[in-house]
C-alpha cells in the first residue's frame, strides 16, 4: 500500500541538491578548497567528495521519508486514531547496521588517507621553517641562509616540508589550495608538507584565533619554475647594496629611530636573534621580533600580506600603522610610535620609504 | 506581604517567609514550577542579548572591509555570543524544562532538594550578571568561548575580561552542578509508584543522561578554569611554555568537558522532540528501548571524541585516526534517533501544530548538522574545514536548528501547561517559518564561504576573496530570525491578554503532566498517580485493542488511578537562604575582580547562610505545609 521513495528518486534528489551546492561554491575564490593545486589538497578534496555524496544520499533519503510522511499521514479527521505501533525490531536492526557498514567504509578511507598524507614521499624536500608571530608569518630557508616574511617562494613539482613554530600564541598555517591547515603551537614543532603542481600565487591565512588582528594575518606561497626559483635564491643571498641619496638618509633614520631594534637588515635572522628579542618582549621591554627587511624591496606584500609594497602604502603604514592593522606590535612597542623624542617626521618617512624600497 | 514565623536558627537571623506574595514570593520561592519560569524568563532575556551580539557580528561581516565595529569589540562580541548562548541560554532553557516538567512527568510534588534548586537558579542569574558586567568593566573577554591558552595568559590578555570569564563560568558551574545532582536524585527517587525506569518518558531519560554528563563534565572545566586562574593571578605555569607548561593541556581539558557539553546542549532537545512527535502523530514513540539506549550511548561515546576538536594541532595520524573513528560512530546512535522519529510519524495521524512544526524542523535541520558532523569526523577532509565558516554552519545547524528548535518546540508545547493559555497558533506558525527560513538563509551560505576558505573569527575580509555575496545573504537571514523572535514575543503578549484557555489536556497528551490542571496547583498532584505502563496518561484515556487500534475510554476525562497514602500534602516552606548563599558565592567571585572586601563579605554571608540553611527545617513549624488554598 505504502511505497517507499525509490533509491533512484533519492539519487536524483541528492544529485539536484548537490548541483545547487556546487554552483554556490566558488572555485575562483583565491582560498577555495575546491581548486586543489597539489596532491595533498587533492587527496583531502577527494575524500570530501566521497563523504559529501554519501551524506547527500542519506540526507535525501531522510528528507524523502519525512516529507512523504508529512503528506501521506497528515491528520484528515479529528477522530483519526492510528494503529499504535511500538516498534519493529527487524527495521531497527537494519537502520543500525547499514550506517555502521557505511561508516566502516568511510573509516577505512579516512585512516588510509591520514597515514598516506602524513609524510612527504620525497626524501629530499625543500625545507622551510615557518615562525608564526602575532600577526605575521616569517619564513626561513635553513639550507640557504635566507629569512623572509609574508611570502614563501617554492619551486613547482618539488615536495616542500614546512617546520612550524610559534613565538607567542597559537596560530594555524593554511594554504587551502595546497594543503589543509596545521596549527602552530608554542613549545611544539609541527610539520606540514605540500607540493604545488602548477605555478601561481597561492593565498594563505592564519586559521586559529590569535588575538586582535587575527583577520589580518595572511601570507602567500609563490610557486615558480625551478630556474626561476634558483634565480630568486641567488638574488635573496646577495649582500645588501649600500644605500645612496635619500635611501642613505633613510638608513640612518632606520638606526637612529630604533627600527633596527626589532628589524634586521643585511642577513638572515638566527634563532638566537629571534629568541633574544622574544625573551625581551616577555620580560616587558619595548622589543619584539619584527620581519627581517633584507631584500624587502623584492617583496610583493607586507604587514601580514594585507598591503602591496609600494611607496604610497609604505608611507601610509609608517604614518599610522595602528589604523591599517589594529593591535600590531609595531604601533604598541616601537619607540617611533610611542616616544615623542623618536617620532617620525614627514621627511623621516620619505627617507625610510626610499631606503626600504632600495633593499631589493 | 510576608507572613513569617520563628524557625530555629532561621528565626534568630530573620523570620521565615511562609507564604510570601509578589516579588518576595518569587525571590524566596522553592517551588520547582516558579523556579522553572524564572529560569526560562532569564534565559530568554539572555537569548536576546546573545542575539544582539550576533546581529552586530553579522553587520560587521555584511561586506568586505566593513568598519562598523572595532576588532577589539568584535572579538569580545563573538566570545560573549558563544559563551552566552551555550552557558546562559541553551543550558538554562533546558533547565527551565527540567524544573517545570520533570516532577510533573514523574508524578512528584517537587524536586528532591527544593532549596538547592532555588540556589541553582540564583547562582545562575548572579553568574550571568557577573559575566556580562565585564562589558562595563574595561572590556569583555576577547579570547573565544574556548579560550585557548596561551592567548588567555596575562601576557596576551592584560585586562580583566578573561578573569571575568573564568570566575563567571566557575559561578555558573556551581549552579549547573547543584542542579545536576538535584535532578538525578529527583528522577531516581521521586518517581510515582509503578513508574519503573523503562516506563519513564524519553524526556526524563534524556534529562537523566544530561545531568550525569553535567556532574561529570563540569568538574573538568572547573579544574581547567582554576589552573588558568592560578596562572593569571598567582604566577603558576600550568600552561606557560617558557616554564615547561603546555598550552595543549588546556585544549585537552577544555574539550574533555566541551564535547560532552555539546550533548548536554542537544540531548534535552532530543528529549522534547521525542515527547512532541508522538503526541502530534497520535502514536507511541517508535522503538522506545532503542531510543533510551541510543541516548545513553551518545552520552557515553561523547567522552571518547574530544580530540576531534584538535585534529590540526599535530597529535599525529594515529591519534587522529582513533578520534576520527570514535567520532564517526556517534552517528550510529544519532541516526537511530532520527530513524525512530520518522518511524513514529510513519503511519500516524499528524497534525501540524507549532510545536510539531518545530519538532519536524528539528529533524531536518539536525540531520544537516549531523551530516556536516560526519564530514568533520573525517580528519583529512576536516584539515580543510576546521576553523572555517563551514564549522560555524555545522554548529549552528546543531545548536540553532537542533537545540533551539527543540527548545521552542517545548515552549509552544508546554506553554498551556505552564500558563494555562495556548499560544496563538497563527502567530506561532508565522514565527516558525521566519525562524526556519531565517536560519537557513543565515547559516547555509556559511557552508559555501567556509569551503571557499573563509576562516572563523575574522572581523574583516578583503574584496576579491569571493565571500561577499554569501556573507550579505547571511546578514539578511539574521534579520529574518530577529523578526521571528519579535513575532514570538508579540505572541506571548497577545496570549497573555487574549489567549485561549487551555484546559488541562489541550493536545491529547500522553504523559502525566496533562492529567492535572493548567497551570498546575502548587502541590501538582492531589494524590500521587499510580503508573502501570509507558504513556501513563494516554493509557488512562485510551484502550488499546489486540489489533493495536486505540478506543477512547467512554467516561470523559476518566480520573487517573492514584496512589492513596492517606497523608496530608506536605510542601517545604519558602526560604531566604538559597538566594543569600547564591549572593554570597557570587560576591566572593566578584571580590576577586574588584576589592577583597567583597570577597570577605561574600564569604561571611555564605557561611552564615549555609549555617542557617542547614539548621532550618524543611517545613516551618507554624506552617502545616498545606498550600492548597495558597497564592500560586
CSV table of N, CA, C and O in Angstrom, one decimal, chain A residues 88-182:
chain,number,residue,atom,x,y,z
A,88,UNK,N,9.7,-2.0,15.6
A,88,UNK,CA,9.8,-3.1,14.7
A,88,UNK,C,11.3,-3.5,14.7
A,88,UNK,O,12.2,-2.8,14.2
A,89,UNK,N,11.6,-4.6,15.4
A,89,UNK,CA,12.9,-5.0,15.7
A,89,UNK,C,13.8,-5.1,14.4
A,89,UNK,O,14.9,-4.6,14.3
A,90,UNK,N,13.2,-5.8,13.4
A,90,UNK,CA,13.9,-6.0,12.1
A,90,UNK,C,14.4,-4.7,11.5
A,90,UNK,O,15.5,-4.5,11.2
A,91,UNK,N,13.4,-3.7,11.4
A,91,UNK,CA,13.7,-2.4,10.9
A,91,UNK,C,14.8,-1.7,11.6
A,91,UNK,O,15.7,-1.1,11.1
A,92,UNK,N,14.7,-1.8,13.0
A,92,UNK,CA,15.6,-1.1,13.8
A,92,UNK,C,17.0,-1.7,13.7
A,92,UNK,O,18.0,-0.9,13.7
A,93,UNK,N,17.1,-3.0,13.5
A,93,UNK,CA,18.4,-3.6,13.3
A,93,UNK,C,19.0,-3.1,12.0
A,93,UNK,O,20.2,-2.8,11.9
A,94,UNK,N,18.1,-3.0,10.9
A,94,UNK,CA,18.6,-2.6,9.6
A,94,UNK,C,19.2,-1.2,9.7
A,94,UNK,O,20.3,-0.9,9.2
A,95,UNK,N,18.4,-0.3,10.3
A,95,UNK,CA,18.9,1.1,10.3
A,95,UNK,C,20.0,1.3,11.3
A,95,UNK,O,20.5,2.5,11.5
A,96,UNK,N,20.4,0.3,12.1
A,96,UNK,CA,21.6,0.4,12.9
A,96,UNK,C,22.8,-0.2,12.1
A,96,UNK,O,23.9,0.4,12.1
A,97,UNK,N,22.6,-1.3,11.4
A,97,UNK,CA,23.7,-2.0,10.8
A,97,UNK,C,24.1,-1.3,9.5
A,97,UNK,O,25.3,-1.1,9.2
A,98,UNK,N,23.1,-0.8,8.7
A,98,UNK,CA,23.5,-0.1,7.4
A,98,UNK,C,24.4,1.1,7.6
A,98,UNK,O,25.5,1.2,7.0
A,99,UNK,N,24.1,2.0,8.6
A,99,UNK,CA,25.1,3.1,8.8
A,99,UNK,C,26.4,2.6,9.3
A,99,UNK,O,27.5,3.2,8.9
A,100,UNK,N,26.4,1.5,10.1
A,100,UNK,CA,27.7,1.0,10.6
A,100,UNK,C,28.6,0.6,9.4
A,100,UNK,O,29.8,0.9,9.3
A,101,UNK,N,28.0,-0.1,8.4
A,101,UNK,CA,28.7,-0.6,7.3
A,101,UNK,C,29.2,0.6,6.5
A,101,UNK,O,30.4,0.7,6.1
A,102,UNK,N,28.3,1.6,6.3
A,102,UNK,CA,28.7,2.8,5.5
A,102,UNK,C,29.9,3.5,6.2
A,102,UNK,O,30.9,3.9,5.6
A,103,UNK,N,29.8,3.6,7.6
A,103,UNK,CA,30.9,4.3,8.3
A,103,UNK,C,32.2,3.5,8.3
A,103,UNK,O,33.3,4.1,8.3
A,104,UNK,N,32.1,2.1,8.3
A,104,UNK,CA,33.3,1.4,8.2
A,104,UNK,C,34.1,1.7,6.9
A,104,UNK,O,35.3,1.9,6.9
A,105,UNK,N,33.3,1.8,5.8
A,105,UNK,CA,33.9,2.1,4.6
A,105,UNK,C,34.6,3.5,4.6
A,105,UNK,O,35.7,3.6,4.2
A,106,UNK,N,33.9,4.5,5.1
A,106,UNK,CA,34.4,5.8,5.2
A,106,UNK,C,35.6,5.8,6.2
A,106,UNK,O,36.6,6.5,5.9
A,107,UNK,N,35.5,5.1,7.2
A,107,UNK,CA,36.6,5.0,8.2
A,107,UNK,C,37.9,4.4,7.6
A,107,UNK,O,38.9,5.0,7.8
A,108,UNK,N,37.7,3.4,6.8
A,108,UNK,CA,38.9,2.8,6.2
A,108,UNK,C,39.6,3.9,5.3
A,108,UNK,O,40.8,4.1,5.4
A,109,UNK,N,38.8,4.5,4.5
A,109,UNK,CA,39.4,5.5,3.6
A,109,UNK,C,40.1,6.7,4.4
A,109,UNK,O,41.1,7.1,4.0
A,110,UNK,N,39.4,7.0,5.5
A,110,UNK,CA,39.9,8.1,6.3
A,110,UNK,C,41.3,7.8,6.9
A,110,UNK,O,42.3,8.5,6.8
A,111,UNK,N,41.4,6.5,7.5
A,111,UNK,CA,42.6,6.1,8.1
A,111,UNK,C,43.8,6.0,7.1
A,111,UNK,O,44.9,6.5,7.3
A,112,UNK,N,43.4,5.4,5.9
A,112,UNK,CA,44.4,5.3,4.9
A,112,UNK,C,45.0,6.6,4.4
A,112,UNK,O,46.2,6.8,4.3
A,113,UNK,N,44.0,7.6,4.2
A,113,UNK,CA,44.5,8.9,3.7
A,113,UNK,C,45.3,9.6,4.8
A,113,UNK,O,46.3,10.2,4.5
A,114,UNK,N,44.9,9.4,6.0
A,114,UNK,CA,45.7,10.1,7.1
A,114,UNK,C,47.1,9.6,7.1
A,114,UNK,O,48.0,10.5,7.2
A,115,UNK,N,47.3,8.3,7.0
A,115,UNK,CA,48.7,7.8,7.1
A,115,UNK,C,49.4,8.1,5.8
A,115,UNK,O,50.6,8.5,5.8
A,116,UNK,N,48.7,8.1,4.6
A,116,UNK,CA,49.4,8.3,3.3
A,116,UNK,C,49.9,9.7,3.2
A,116,UNK,O,50.9,10.0,2.6
A,117,UNK,N,49.1,10.7,3.8
A,117,UNK,CA,49.5,12.1,3.6
A,117,UNK,C,50.4,12.6,4.8
A,117,UNK,O,50.7,13.7,4.8
A,118,UNK,N,50.8,11.7,5.7
A,118,UNK,CA,51.5,12.2,6.9
A,118,UNK,C,52.9,12.7,6.5
A,118,UNK,O,53.3,13.7,7.1
A,119,UNK,N,53.6,12.0,5.7
A,119,UNK,CA,55.0,12.5,5.4
A,119,UNK,C,55.1,12.6,3.9
A,119,UNK,O,54.5,12.0,3.1
A,120,UNK,N,56.0,13.5,3.4
A,120,UNK,CA,56.2,13.7,2.0
A,120,UNK,C,56.9,12.5,1.4
A,120,UNK,O,57.7,11.9,2.0
A,121,UNK,N,56.5,12.2,0.2
A,121,UNK,CA,57.1,11.0,-0.5
A,121,UNK,C,58.6,11.2,-0.8
A,121,UNK,O,59.3,10.2,-0.8
A,122,UNK,N,59.0,12.4,-1.1
A,122,UNK,CA,60.3,12.6,-1.5
A,122,UNK,C,61.3,12.6,-0.3
A,122,UNK,O,60.9,13.1,0.8
A,123,UNK,N,62.5,12.1,-0.4
A,123,UNK,CA,63.4,12.0,0.7
A,123,UNK,C,64.2,13.3,0.8
A,123,UNK,O,64.9,13.6,1.7
A,124,UNK,N,64.1,14.2,-0.2
A,124,UNK,CA,64.8,15.4,-0.2
A,124,UNK,C,63.9,16.6,-0.5
A,124,UNK,O,64.0,17.3,-1.6
A,125,UNK,N,63.0,16.9,0.4
A,125,UNK,CA,62.1,18.0,0.2
A,125,UNK,C,62.8,19.3,0.4
A,125,UNK,O,63.8,19.4,1.1
A,126,UNK,N,62.2,20.4,-0.2
A,126,UNK,CA,62.7,21.7,0.2
A,126,UNK,C,62.3,22.0,1.6
A,126,UNK,O,61.1,21.9,2.0
A,127,UNK,N,63.3,22.4,2.5
A,127,UNK,CA,63.0,22.6,3.9
A,127,UNK,C,62.7,24.1,4.1
A,127,UNK,O,63.5,25.0,3.7
A,128,UNK,N,61.5,24.4,4.7
A,128,UNK,CA,61.2,25.8,5.0
A,128,UNK,C,60.8,25.8,6.5
A,128,UNK,O,60.1,24.9,7.0
A,129,UNK,N,61.4,26.8,7.2
A,129,UNK,CA,61.0,26.9,8.7
A,129,UNK,C,60.1,28.1,8.8
A,129,UNK,O,60.4,29.2,8.4
A,130,UNK,N,58.9,27.9,9.2
A,130,UNK,CA,57.9,29.0,9.4
A,130,UNK,C,57.8,29.3,10.9
A,130,UNK,O,57.6,28.4,11.7
A,131,UNK,N,57.9,30.6,11.2
A,131,UNK,CA,57.7,31.1,12.5
A,131,UNK,C,56.4,31.9,12.5
A,131,UNK,O,56.3,32.9,11.7
A,132,UNK,N,55.5,31.6,13.3
A,132,UNK,CA,54.2,32.4,13.4
A,132,UNK,C,54.4,33.4,14.5
A,132,UNK,O,54.8,33.1,15.6
A,133,UNK,N,54.0,34.7,14.2
A,133,UNK,CA,54.0,35.7,15.2
A,133,UNK,C,52.7,36.4,15.2
A,133,UNK,O,52.0,36.4,14.2
A,134,UNK,N,52.4,37.1,16.3
A,134,UNK,CA,51.2,38.0,16.2
A,134,UNK,C,51.6,39.2,15.4
A,134,UNK,O,52.4,40.0,15.8
A,135,UNK,N,51.2,39.5,14.2
A,135,UNK,CA,50.3,38.8,13.3
A,135,UNK,C,50.8,38.7,12.0
A,135,UNK,O,50.4,39.4,11.0
A,136,UNK,N,51.9,37.9,11.8
A,136,UNK,CA,52.5,37.7,10.5
A,136,UNK,C,53.3,36.4,10.5
A,136,UNK,O,53.6,35.9,11.6
A,137,UNK,N,53.6,35.9,9.3
A,137,UNK,CA,54.4,34.7,9.2
A,137,UNK,C,55.8,35.0,8.7
A,137,UNK,O,55.9,35.8,7.8
A,138,UNK,N,56.7,34.4,9.4
A,138,UNK,CA,58.1,34.5,9.0
A,138,UNK,C,58.6,33.2,8.4
A,138,UNK,O,58.2,32.1,8.8
A,139,UNK,N,59.3,33.3,7.3
A,139,UNK,CA,59.8,32.0,6.6
A,139,UNK,C,61.3,32.0,6.5
A,139,UNK,O,61.9,33.0,6.1
A,140,UNK,N,61.9,31.0,6.9
A,140,UNK,CA,63.4,30.8,6.8
A,140,UNK,C,63.7,29.6,6.0
A,140,UNK,O,63.0,28.6,6.1
A,141,UNK,N,64.8,29.7,5.2
A,141,UNK,CA,65.2,28.6,4.4
A,141,UNK,C,66.6,28.2,5.0
A,141,UNK,O,67.6,28.7,4.7
A,142,UNK,N,66.6,27.2,5.9
A,142,UNK,CA,67.8,26.9,6.6
A,142,UNK,C,68.9,26.4,5.7
A,142,UNK,O,70.1,26.6,6.0
A,143,UNK,N,68.6,25.8,4.6
A,143,UNK,CA,69.7,25.3,3.7
A,143,UNK,C,70.3,26.5,2.8
A,143,UNK,O,71.3,26.3,2.1
A,144,UNK,N,69.6,27.6,2.9
A,144,UNK,CA,70.1,28.7,2.0
A,144,UNK,C,70.4,30.0,2.8
A,144,UNK,O,70.7,31.0,2.1
A,145,UNK,N,70.3,30.0,4.1
A,145,UNK,CA,70.5,31.2,4.9
A,145,UNK,C,69.7,32.4,4.4
A,145,UNK,O,70.2,33.5,4.1
A,146,UNK,N,68.4,32.2,4.3
A,146,UNK,CA,67.5,33.3,3.9
A,146,UNK,C,66.4,33.4,4.9
A,146,UNK,O,65.9,32.4,5.4
A,147,UNK,N,66.1,34.6,5.3
A,147,UNK,CA,64.9,34.9,6.1
A,147,UNK,C,64.0,35.9,5.4
A,147,UNK,O,64.5,36.9,5.0
A,148,UNK,N,62.8,35.5,5.3
A,148,UNK,CA,61.8,36.5,4.6
A,148,UNK,C,60.5,36.5,5.4
A,148,UNK,O,60.4,35.8,6.5
A,149,UNK,N,59.6,37.3,5.0
A,149,UNK,CA,58.3,37.4,5.7
A,149,UNK,C,57.2,37.5,4.7
A,149,UNK,O,57.3,38.1,3.7
A,150,UNK,N,56.0,36.9,5.1
A,150,UNK,CA,54.7,37.0,4.4
A,150,UNK,C,54.7,36.3,3.1
A,150,UNK,O,53.6,36.2,2.5
A,151,UNK,N,55.9,36.0,2.5
A,151,UNK,CA,55.9,35.3,1.2
A,151,UNK,C,56.8,34.1,1.3
A,151,UNK,O,57.9,34.2,1.9
A,152,UNK,N,56.3,33.0,0.8
A,152,UNK,CA,57.2,31.8,0.7
A,152,UNK,C,57.3,31.4,-0.7
A,152,UNK,O,56.4,31.0,-1.4
A,153,UNK,N,58.5,31.5,-1.3
A,153,UNK,CA,58.8,31.1,-2.6
A,153,UNK,C,59.1,29.6,-2.6
A,153,UNK,O,59.9,29.1,-1.8
A,154,UNK,N,58.5,28.9,-3.6
A,154,UNK,CA,58.8,27.4,-3.7
A,154,UNK,C,58.9,27.1,-5.2
A,154,UNK,O,58.3,27.8,-6.0
A,155,UNK,N,59.6,26.1,-5.5
A,155,UNK,CA,59.7,25.6,-6.9
A,155,UNK,C,58.5,24.6,-7.1
A,155,UNK,O,58.1,23.9,-6.2
A,156,UNK,N,57.9,24.6,-8.3
A,156,UNK,CA,56.8,23.7,-8.6
A,156,UNK,C,57.4,22.3,-8.6
A,156,UNK,O,58.6,22.0,-8.8
A,157,UNK,N,56.5,21.3,-8.4
A,157,UNK,CA,56.8,19.9,-8.6
A,157,UNK,C,57.9,19.4,-7.6
A,157,UNK,O,58.5,18.4,-7.9
A,158,UNK,N,58.1,20.1,-6.5
A,158,UNK,CA,59.0,19.6,-5.6
A,158,UNK,C,58.3,19.6,-4.2
A,158,UNK,O,57.6,20.6,-3.9
A,159,UNK,N,58.5,18.5,-3.4
A,159,UNK,CA,57.9,18.5,-2.1
A,159,UNK,C,58.5,19.6,-1.3
A,159,UNK,O,59.7,19.8,-1.3
A,160,UNK,N,57.6,20.2,-0.5
A,160,UNK,CA,58.1,21.2,0.5
A,160,UNK,C,57.7,20.8,1.9
A,160,UNK,O,56.6,20.4,2.1
A,161,UNK,N,58.7,20.7,2.7
A,161,UNK,CA,58.4,20.3,4.1
A,161,UNK,C,58.5,21.6,5.0
A,161,UNK,O,59.6,22.2,5.0
A,162,UNK,N,57.4,21.9,5.7
A,162,UNK,CA,57.4,23.1,6.5
A,162,UNK,C,57.5,22.7,7.9
A,162,UNK,O,56.7,21.9,8.4
A,163,UNK,N,58.4,23.4,8.6
A,163,UNK,CA,58.5,23.2,10.1
A,163,UNK,C,57.9,24.4,10.7
A,163,UNK,O,58.2,25.5,10.4
A,164,UNK,N,56.9,24.1,11.6
A,164,UNK,CA,56.0,25.2,12.1
A,164,UNK,C,56.3,25.5,13.6
A,164,UNK,O,56.2,24.6,14.4
A,165,UNK,N,56.7,26.7,13.9
A,165,UNK,CA,56.9,27.1,15.3
A,165,UNK,C,56.3,28.4,15.6
A,165,UNK,O,56.2,29.3,14.7
A,166,UNK,N,55.9,28.6,16.8
A,166,UNK,CA,55.3,29.9,17.2
A,166,UNK,C,56.1,30.6,18.3
A,166,UNK,O,56.7,29.9,19.1
A,167,UNK,N,56.2,31.9,18.2
A,167,UNK,CA,56.9,32.6,19.2
A,167,UNK,C,56.0,33.2,20.3
A,167,UNK,O,56.4,33.7,21.3
A,168,UNK,N,54.7,33.1,20.1
A,168,UNK,CA,53.8,33.7,21.1
A,168,UNK,C,52.5,32.8,21.4
A,168,UNK,O,52.6,32.0,22.3
A,169,UNK,N,51.5,33.0,20.6
A,169,UNK,CA,50.2,32.3,20.9
A,169,UNK,C,50.0,31.2,19.8
A,169,UNK,O,50.9,31.0,19.0
A,170,UNK,N,48.8,30.6,19.8
A,170,UNK,CA,48.5,29.6,18.8
A,170,UNK,C,48.2,30.3,17.5
A,170,UNK,O,47.6,31.4,17.5
A,171,UNK,N,48.7,29.7,16.4
A,171,UNK,CA,48.3,30.2,15.1
A,171,UNK,C,48.0,28.9,14.3
A,171,UNK,O,48.2,27.8,14.7
A,172,UNK,N,47.6,29.1,13.0
A,172,UNK,CA,47.4,27.9,12.2
A,172,UNK,C,47.8,28.3,10.8
A,172,UNK,O,47.4,29.3,10.2
A,173,UNK,N,48.6,27.4,10.2
A,173,UNK,CA,49.2,27.6,8.9
A,173,UNK,C,48.3,27.0,7.8
A,173,UNK,O,48.1,25.8,7.9
A,174,UNK,N,47.8,27.8,6.9
A,174,UNK,CA,46.8,27.2,6.0
A,174,UNK,C,46.9,27.9,4.6
A,174,UNK,O,46.7,29.1,4.4
A,175,UNK,N,47.2,27.0,3.6
A,175,UNK,CA,47.2,27.5,2.2
A,175,UNK,C,46.2,26.5,1.5
A,175,UNK,O,46.5,25.4,1.1
A,176,UNK,N,44.9,26.9,1.5
A,176,UNK,CA,43.8,26.0,1.1
A,176,UNK,C,44.1,25.2,-0.2
A,176,UNK,O,43.7,24.1,-0.3
A,177,UNK,N,44.7,25.9,-1.2
A,177,UNK,CA,44.8,25.2,-2.5
A,177,UNK,C,46.0,24.2,-2.5
A,177,UNK,O,46.1,23.4,-3.4
A,178,UNK,N,46.8,24.2,-1.4
A,178,UNK,CA,47.9,23.3,-1.4
A,178,UNK,C,47.7,22.2,-0.3
A,178,UNK,O,48.1,21.1,-0.6
A,179,UNK,N,47.2,22.6,0.8
A,179,UNK,CA,47.0,21.6,1.9
A,179,UNK,C,46.1,22.1,3.0
A,179,UNK,O,46.0,23.3,3.1
A,180,UNK,N,45.5,21.2,3.7
A,180,UNK,CA,44.7,21.6,4.9
A,180,UNK,C,45.6,22.2,5.9
A,180,UNK,O,46.8,22.3,5.8
A,181,UNK,N,45.0,22.7,7.0
A,181,UNK,CA,45.8,23.5,7.9
A,181,UNK,C,46.5,22.7,9.0
A,181,UNK,O,46.1,21.5,9.3
A,182,UNK,N,47.6,23.3,9.5
A,182,UNK,CA,48.2,22.7,10.7
A,182,UNK,C,48.5,23.8,11.7
A,182,UNK,O,48.9,24.9,11.3
